[in-house]
Amino acid sequence: MYILLRYIALGLASILYVGAQRSAPRVLIYSATAAYRHDSIPTAIRVLKENGASINTTFDATEDRTFFTDSNLKSYDAIVFLSNTGEVLDDYGKAALENYFNSGGNFVGIHSASDSLRNTTFFVRQLGAKFDYHPELQEATVDVIAPSHPSTNTLPQAWKVRDEMYNFESDPRSLGAVVVLSADESSYTDTRERKFDQGTPHPLAWYQEHAAGVDARSGTAGRSFYTSLGHLNETWEDSVFLGHVLGGISWALQSNTTRAFNSSGLVGNAGSSSANGGESGTTPGSSSNP
Ligand SMILES: *[C@@H]1O[C@H](CO)[C@@H](O)[C@H](O)[C@H]1NC(C)=O
Ligand SMILES: *[C@@H]1O[C@H](CO)[C@@H](O)[C@H](O)[C@H]1NC(C)=O
Ligand SMILES: *[C@@H]1O[C@H](CO)[C@@H](O)[C@H](O)[C@H]1NC(C)=O
Ligand SMILES: *[C@@H]1O[C@H](CO)[C@@H](O)[C@H](O)[C@H]1NC(C)=O
Ligand SMILES: *[C@@H]1O[C@H](CO)[C@@H](O)[C@H](O)[C@H]1NC(C)=O
């Protein structure tokens, strides 16, 4: 009887433990490109690594597509696709990424990530929409339409940026995404004719509570956050923009579906130490398969 009670108590304790952080989240940045390459990628990686401690998170970075195996991905609480373009994973890598998402893994996409893996349905759904085109880089006003979200709660209501105002091939809201930033189309020039309906107001950044790349019946859906901003070095050096991105990443981690926050999570950092430690495993650069 005592033993039984003890088991019940332990079970309850582990349920209650969900939500409390067990180990510092570990996040993988993937910035491989197969088409256009943004020269702001190294700046973005450096700035994210330098500021990881502000969200209690360790960032690893890789451009090695062979790093995408089940065993390597499973120690991450989120995977960030940073300014990728084109076909940046082979079928093995895509299968590992899909398993990761189905296991509760969280996703963050930044800038041209929406112009990568365009034919991979689960990836496009996980991100929310495919990039269509953008007018010339110019100054524009971005409207905060969900001001209480962690990715926007430090932004001015009408945020002046110098960036590319992306257009998309579909409306991410059709997958259940909540748009947090929209483009004020009167604030910049776009003369091209649009072929697709991306919905109104014009989406620029959004989140999905249960990412649509996962079949919720067969998998555990983590969270997804996407922002189309982030073209220039100057953008990455701007603390206002950085607050937007770090807020989005830290919100995605709070899905509580990965090990940093969930003792029964299937993926995530299982280590018990803080931002520099965690479970040792293969780190990017040292893998050589498949
Ligand atoms: C995750 O846990 C935190 C802390 O307990 C809680 O505030 C948050 O609502 C949880 N998130 C989800 C999606 O359940
Ligand atoms: C942006 O920064 C990178 C280094 O992080 C540098 O190589 C590149 O030349 C910079 N681009 C411009 C346009 O200054
Ligand atoms: C993606 O699909 C389009 C249309 O079917 C095709 O033209 C293109 O070659 C495909 N790209 C890749 C990388 O598979
Ligand atoms: C914790 O992880 C397990 C295994 O993926 C999942 O079934 C459960 O829903 C997660 N808990 C929360 C609060 O998301
Ligand atoms: C950071 O992570 C450690 C575990 O590694 C945890 O003890 C600590 O509470 C976390 N700090 C914050 C601010 O979440």
Coordinates of C-alpha atoms and ligand atoms in Angstrom, one line a residue:
M1 CA 0.0 0.0 0.0
Y2 CA 2.8 2.4 1.0
I3 CA 4.6 1.5 -2.2
L4 CA 1.5 2.2 -4.3
L5 CA 0.9 5.6 -2.6
R6 CA 4.5 6.4 -3.3
Y7 CA 4.1 5.6 -7.0
I8 CA 1.0 7.8 -7.1
A9 CA 2.8 10.6 -5.4
L10 CA 5.7 10.3 -7.8
G11 CA 3.3 10.3 -10.8
L12 CA 1.6 13.4 -9.5
A13 CA 4.9 15.1 -8.9
S14 CA 6.0 14.4 -12.4
I15 CA 2.7 15.7 -13.9
L16 CA 3.0 18.9 -11.8
Y17 CA 6.6 19.3 -12.9
V18 CA 5.5 20.0 -16.4
G19 CA 5.9 23.7 -16.9
A20 CA 8.8 24.0 -14.5
Q21 CA 12.1 24.1 -16.4
R22 CA 14.1 21.0 -15.8
S23 CA 17.2 21.8 -17.9
A24 CA 18.1 24.8 -20.1
P25 CA 16.5 24.5 -23.5
R26 CA 18.9 23.6 -26.3
V27 CA 18.1 24.9 -29.8
L28 CA 19.7 24.0 -33.2
I29 CA 20.1 26.7 -35.8
Y30 CA 20.1 25.4 -39.4
S31 CA 21.3 27.9 -42.0
A32 CA 22.2 25.8 -45.0
T33 CA 21.3 27.4 -48.4
A34 CA 21.0 25.8 -51.8
A35 CA 20.1 29.0 -53.7
Y36 CA 20.4 32.7 -52.7
R37 CA 22.7 33.1 -49.7
H38 CA 22.1 36.0 -47.2
D39 CA 25.3 37.5 -46.0
S40 CA 23.6 38.3 -42.7
I41 CA 23.6 34.6 -41.7
P42 CA 26.9 34.7 -39.7
T43 CA 25.7 37.9 -38.0
A44 CA 22.4 36.3 -37.1
I45 CA 24.1 33.2 -35.6
R46 CA 26.6 35.2 -33.6
V47 CA 23.9 37.5 -32.2
L48 CA 21.6 34.5 -31.3
K49 CA 24.5 32.7 -29.6
E50 CA 25.6 35.9 -27.7
N51 CA 22.1 36.4 -26.4
G52 CA 21.0 32.9 -25.7
A53 CA 21.5 33.3 -22.0
S54 CA 18.8 36.0 -21.9
I55 CA 16.3 33.2 -22.6
N56 CA 18.3 30.6 -20.7
T57 CA 18.9 28.8 -24.0
T58 CA 22.0 27.2 -25.6
F59 CA 22.2 27.6 -29.4
D60 CA 24.2 25.2 -31.6
A61 CA 24.5 25.9 -35.3
T62 CA 25.1 23.7 -38.3
E63 CA 24.9 23.8 -42.1
D64 CA 25.6 20.1 -42.4
R65 CA 22.6 18.3 -43.8
T66 CA 23.9 14.9 -42.6
F67 CA 23.4 16.2 -39.1
F68 CA 19.7 15.6 -39.5
T69 CA 19.3 12.2 -38.0
D70 CA 16.8 11.1 -35.3
S71 CA 19.6 10.6 -32.7
N72 CA 21.1 14.1 -33.3
L73 CA 17.8 16.0 -33.4
K74 CA 16.4 14.4 -30.4
S75 CA 18.5 16.5 -27.9
Y76 CA 17.0 19.8 -29.2
D77 CA 14.0 21.6 -27.7
A78 CA 13.5 23.6 -31.0
I79 CA 15.0 23.8 -34.5
V80 CA 15.4 27.2 -36.1
F81 CA 15.5 27.4 -39.9
L82 CA 17.5 30.6 -40.5
S83 CA 17.4 32.3 -44.0
N84 CA 17.6 29.0 -45.8
T85 CA 16.9 28.8 -49.6
G86 CA 16.1 25.8 -51.9
E87 CA 16.5 22.1 -51.3
V88 CA 18.5 22.1 -48.1
L89 CA 17.7 18.5 -46.9
D90 CA 17.7 15.2 -48.6
D91 CA 15.1 12.5 -48.0
Y92 CA 16.9 11.1 -44.9
G93 CA 17.1 14.6 -43.4
K94 CA 13.5 15.3 -44.2
A95 CA 12.4 12.0 -42.5
A96 CA 14.4 12.9 -39.4
L97 CA 12.9 16.4 -39.3
E98 CA 9.4 15.0 -39.7
N99 CA 10.0 12.5 -36.9
Y100 CA 11.3 15.3 -34.7
F101 CA 8.1 17.4 -35.3
N102 CA 5.9 14.4 -34.7
S103 CA 7.7 13.9 -31.4
G104 CA 6.7 17.3 -30.0
G105 CA 9.8 19.2 -31.3
N106 CA 9.3 22.9 -31.8
F107 CA 10.0 24.9 -34.9
V108 CA 11.1 28.5 -35.7
G109 CA 11.4 29.8 -39.2
I110 CA 13.2 33.0 -40.0
H111 CA 13.1 35.1 -43.2
S112 CA 13.7 33.0 -46.4
A113 CA 13.2 29.8 -44.5
S114 CA 9.8 30.1 -46.3
D115 CA 11.6 29.8 -49.6
S116 CA 13.2 26.4 -48.7
L117 CA 11.9 22.9 -49.0
R118 CA 9.0 24.3 -51.1
N119 CA 7.8 20.9 -52.2
T120 CA 7.9 19.3 -48.8
T121 CA 4.3 19.5 -47.5
F122 CA 4.9 18.7 -43.8
F123 CA 7.6 21.4 -43.8
V124 CA 5.5 24.1 -45.5
R125 CA 2.6 23.3 -43.1
Q126 CA 4.9 23.4 -40.1
L127 CA 6.1 26.9 -41.2
G128 CA 2.7 28.1 -42.3
A129 CA 3.1 29.3 -45.9
K130 CA 5.4 29.5 -48.9
F131 CA 7.2 32.6 -49.9
D132 CA 6.0 34.1 -53.2
Y133 CA 8.0 37.3 -53.9
H134 CA 9.0 40.6 -52.3
P135 CA 9.3 44.1 -53.6
E136 CA 12.6 46.0 -53.3
L137 CA 14.1 46.3 -49.8
Q138 CA 12.8 49.6 -48.5
E139 CA 11.5 51.3 -45.4
A140 CA 8.0 50.1 -44.3
T141 CA 5.7 50.2 -41.4
V142 CA 4.8 46.9 -39.7
D143 CA 1.7 46.8 -37.6
V144 CA 1.6 44.8 -34.4
I145 CA -1.7 43.0 -34.4
A146 CA -1.2 40.7 -31.5
P147 CA 0.5 42.9 -29.0
S148 CA 0.5 40.6 -26.0
H149 CA 2.5 37.8 -27.7
P150 CA 6.1 37.4 -26.4
S151 CA 7.3 38.0 -30.0
T152 CA 5.6 41.4 -30.1
N153 CA 5.2 42.7 -26.6
T154 CA 8.4 44.8 -26.8
L155 CA 7.6 46.3 -30.2
P156 CA 6.1 49.7 -31.0
Q157 CA 2.5 49.5 -32.3
A158 CA 3.6 50.8 -35.7
W159 CA 7.1 49.5 -36.1
K160 CA 9.3 51.2 -38.8
V161 CA 11.7 48.8 -40.4
R162 CA 14.0 48.6 -43.4
D163 CA 13.4 45.1 -44.7
E164 CA 11.8 43.0 -47.4
M165 CA 8.0 42.9 -47.2
Y166 CA 7.3 39.3 -48.2
N167 CA 4.2 38.0 -50.0
F168 CA 3.1 34.4 -49.6
E169 CA 1.4 31.8 -51.7
S170 CA -1.3 31.2 -49.1
D171 CA -2.9 32.5 -45.9
P172 CA -1.2 30.9 -42.9
R173 CA -4.5 31.6 -41.0
S174 CA -6.0 28.8 -43.1
L175 CA -3.9 26.3 -41.1
G176 CA -4.8 27.8 -37.8
A177 CA -1.9 30.2 -37.4
V178 CA -2.3 33.5 -35.5
V179 CA -0.8 36.4 -37.3
V180 CA 1.2 38.8 -35.0
L181 CA 2.7 41.2 -37.5
S182 CA 1.2 42.6 -40.7
A183 CA 2.5 44.9 -43.4
D184 CA 1.0 48.4 -43.7
E185 CA 0.8 48.3 -47.5
S186 CA 0.3 52.0 -47.8
S187 CA 3.8 52.6 -46.3
Y188 CA 5.8 51.1 -49.1
T189 CA 5.8 50.4 -52.9
D190 CA 4.9 47.1 -54.4
T191 CA 4.0 47.4 -58.1
R192 CA 3.8 43.7 -58.9
E193 CA 0.5 41.9 -59.4
R194 CA -0.2 39.2 -56.9
K195 CA -1.4 35.8 -58.0
F196 CA -2.2 34.3 -54.6
D197 CA -4.5 35.1 -51.7
Q198 CA -2.5 35.5 -48.5
G199 CA -5.4 37.0 -46.6
T200 CA -5.8 40.3 -44.8
P201 CA -4.2 41.9 -43.0
H202 CA -1.0 41.1 -44.9
P203 CA 0.8 38.4 -42.8
L204 CA 4.5 38.9 -41.9
A205 CA 4.9 36.9 -38.7
W206 CA 2.7 34.3 -37.0
Y207 CA 2.6 31.4 -34.6
Q208 CA 0.9 28.1 -34.4
E209 CA 0.0 26.6 -31.0
H210 CA -0.1 23.1 -32.5
A211 CA 2.0 23.2 -35.6
A212 CA 0.1 21.9 -38.7
G213 CA 3.0 19.8 -40.1
V214 CA 2.1 17.2 -37.4
D215 CA -0.9 14.9 -37.7
A216 CA -2.3 15.6 -34.2
R217 CA -3.8 12.1 -34.1
S218 CA -0.5 10.2 -34.7
G219 CA 2.0 12.7 -33.2
T220 CA 2.5 15.3 -30.5
A221 CA 2.4 18.7 -32.1
G222 CA 4.9 21.2 -30.7
R223 CA 4.7 24.9 -31.4
S224 CA 5.8 26.9 -34.5
F225 CA 6.8 30.5 -34.9
Y226 CA 7.7 32.3 -38.1
T227 CA 8.9 35.8 -39.0
S228 CA 9.6 37.0 -42.5
L229 CA 11.9 39.8 -41.3
G230 CA 15.7 39.6 -40.9
H231 CA 17.3 40.4 -44.2
L232 CA 20.1 42.7 -43.3
N233 CA 23.0 42.7 -40.9
E234 CA 21.7 45.9 -39.5
T235 CA 18.4 44.2 -38.6
W236 CA 20.2 41.6 -36.6
E237 CA 22.2 44.3 -34.7
D238 CA 18.9 46.0 -33.8
S239 CA 17.9 45.1 -30.2
V240 CA 14.2 45.7 -31.1
F241 CA 14.3 43.1 -33.8
L242 CA 16.3 40.7 -31.6
G243 CA 13.6 41.1 -28.9
H244 CA 11.0 40.0 -31.5
V245 CA 13.0 36.9 -32.5
L246 CA 14.0 35.8 -29.0
G247 CA 10.4 36.3 -27.9
G248 CA 9.2 34.0 -30.6
I249 CA 11.8 31.4 -29.8
S250 CA 11.1 31.5 -26.1
W251 CA 7.4 31.2 -26.8
A252 CA 7.9 28.2 -29.0
L253 CA 9.9 26.5 -26.2
Q254 CA 7.1 27.0 -23.8
S255 CA 5.0 24.3 -25.6
N256 CA 6.0 22.1 -22.7
T257 CA 6.2 19.2 -25.2
T258 CA 10.0 18.8 -25.0
R259 CA 12.3 17.7 -22.2
A260 CA 13.5 21.0 -21.0
F261 CA 9.9 21.5 -19.7
N262 CA 8.4 18.0 -19.8
S263 CA 9.9 15.0 -18.1
S264 CA 8.1 12.6 -20.5
G265 CA 9.0 14.6 -23.6
L266 CA 10.4 12.5 -26.4
V267 CA 12.9 15.1 -27.6
G268 CA 14.7 18.0 -26.0
N269 CA 17.7 18.6 -23.7
A270 CA 17.6 16.0 -21.0
G271 CA 20.6 17.4 -19.2
S272 CA 20.3 18.9 -15.7
S273 CA 22.8 21.7 -16.0
S274 CA 22.3 25.2 -17.2
A275 CA 23.0 27.0 -20.4
N276 CA 26.4 25.6 -21.3
G277 CA 26.0 22.0 -20.2
G278 CA 23.2 19.6 -20.7
E279 CA 23.4 16.1 -21.9
S280 CA 26.4 15.5 -24.0
G281 CA 25.7 14.1 -27.4
T282 CA 26.9 14.6 -30.9
T283 CA 27.3 18.3 -31.5
P284 CA 27.2 19.7 -35.0
G285 CA 30.3 19.3 -37.0
S286 CA 31.2 15.9 -35.6
S287 CA 28.7 13.8 -37.5
S288 CA 29.5 11.8 -40.6
N289 CA 26.3 10.0 -41.6
P290 CA 24.3 8.8 -43.5
Ligands
LIG1 C1 3.8 25.5 -20.1 O1 4.1 25.7 -18.8 C2 4.0 27.1 -18.3 C3 4.5 27.1 -16.9 O2 3.8 26.2 -16.1 C4 2.6 27.6 -18.5 O3 2.6 28.9 -18.1 C5 2.2 27.5 -19.9 O4 0.9 27.9 -20.1 C6 2.4 26.0 -20.4 N1 2.1 26.0 -21.9 C7 1.3 25.2 -22.4 C8 1.1 25.2 -23.9 O5 0.6 24.4 -21.7
LIG2 C1 27.3 41.3 -42.9 O1 28.1 40.7 -41.9 C2 29.0 39.7 -42.4 C3 29.7 39.1 -41.2 O2 28.8 38.7 -40.2 C4 29.9 40.2 -43.4 O3 30.7 39.1 -43.9 C5 29.1 40.9 -44.5 O4 30.1 41.5 -45.4 C6 28.2 41.9 -44.0 N1 27.4 42.5 -45.1 C7 27.4 43.8 -45.3 C8 26.6 44.2 -46.5 O5 28.0 44.6 -44.7
LIG3 C1 9.1 21.1 -57.0 O1 7.9 20.9 -57.7 C2 7.9 21.6 -58.9 C3 6.5 21.5 -59.5 O2 6.1 20.2 -59.5 C4 9.0 21.1 -59.8 O3 9.0 21.9 -61.0 C5 10.3 21.3 -59.1 O4 11.3 20.7 -59.9 C6 10.3 20.6 -57.7 N1 11.5 21.0 -57.1 C7 12.2 20.1 -56.4 C8 13.5 20.6 -55.7 O5 11.9 18.9 -56.2
LIG4 C1 4.8 15.8 -22.5 O1 5.3 14.9 -23.5 C2 4.5 13.8 -23.8 C3 5.3 12.9 -24.8 O2 5.4 13.6 -26.0 C4 3.2 14.3 -24.4 O3 2.3 13.2 -24.6 C5 2.5 15.2 -23.4 O4 1.4 15.8 -24.0 C6 3.5 16.4 -23.0 N1 2.9 17.2 -22.0 C7 2.5 18.5 -22.3 C8 2.0 19.3 -21.2 O5 2.5 18.9 -23.5
LIG5 C1 17.5 28.2 -16.4 O1 17.7 26.8 -16.5 C2 18.0 26.2 -15.2 C3 18.2 24.7 -15.5 O2 19.3 24.5 -16.3 C4 16.9 26.4 -14.2 O3 17.3 25.9 -13.0 C5 16.6 27.9 -14.1 O4 15.5 28.1 -13.3 C6 16.4 28.5 -15.5 N1 16.2 29.9 -15.4 C7 15.1 30.5 -15.9 C8 15.2 32.0 -15.8 O5 14.2 29.9 -16.5

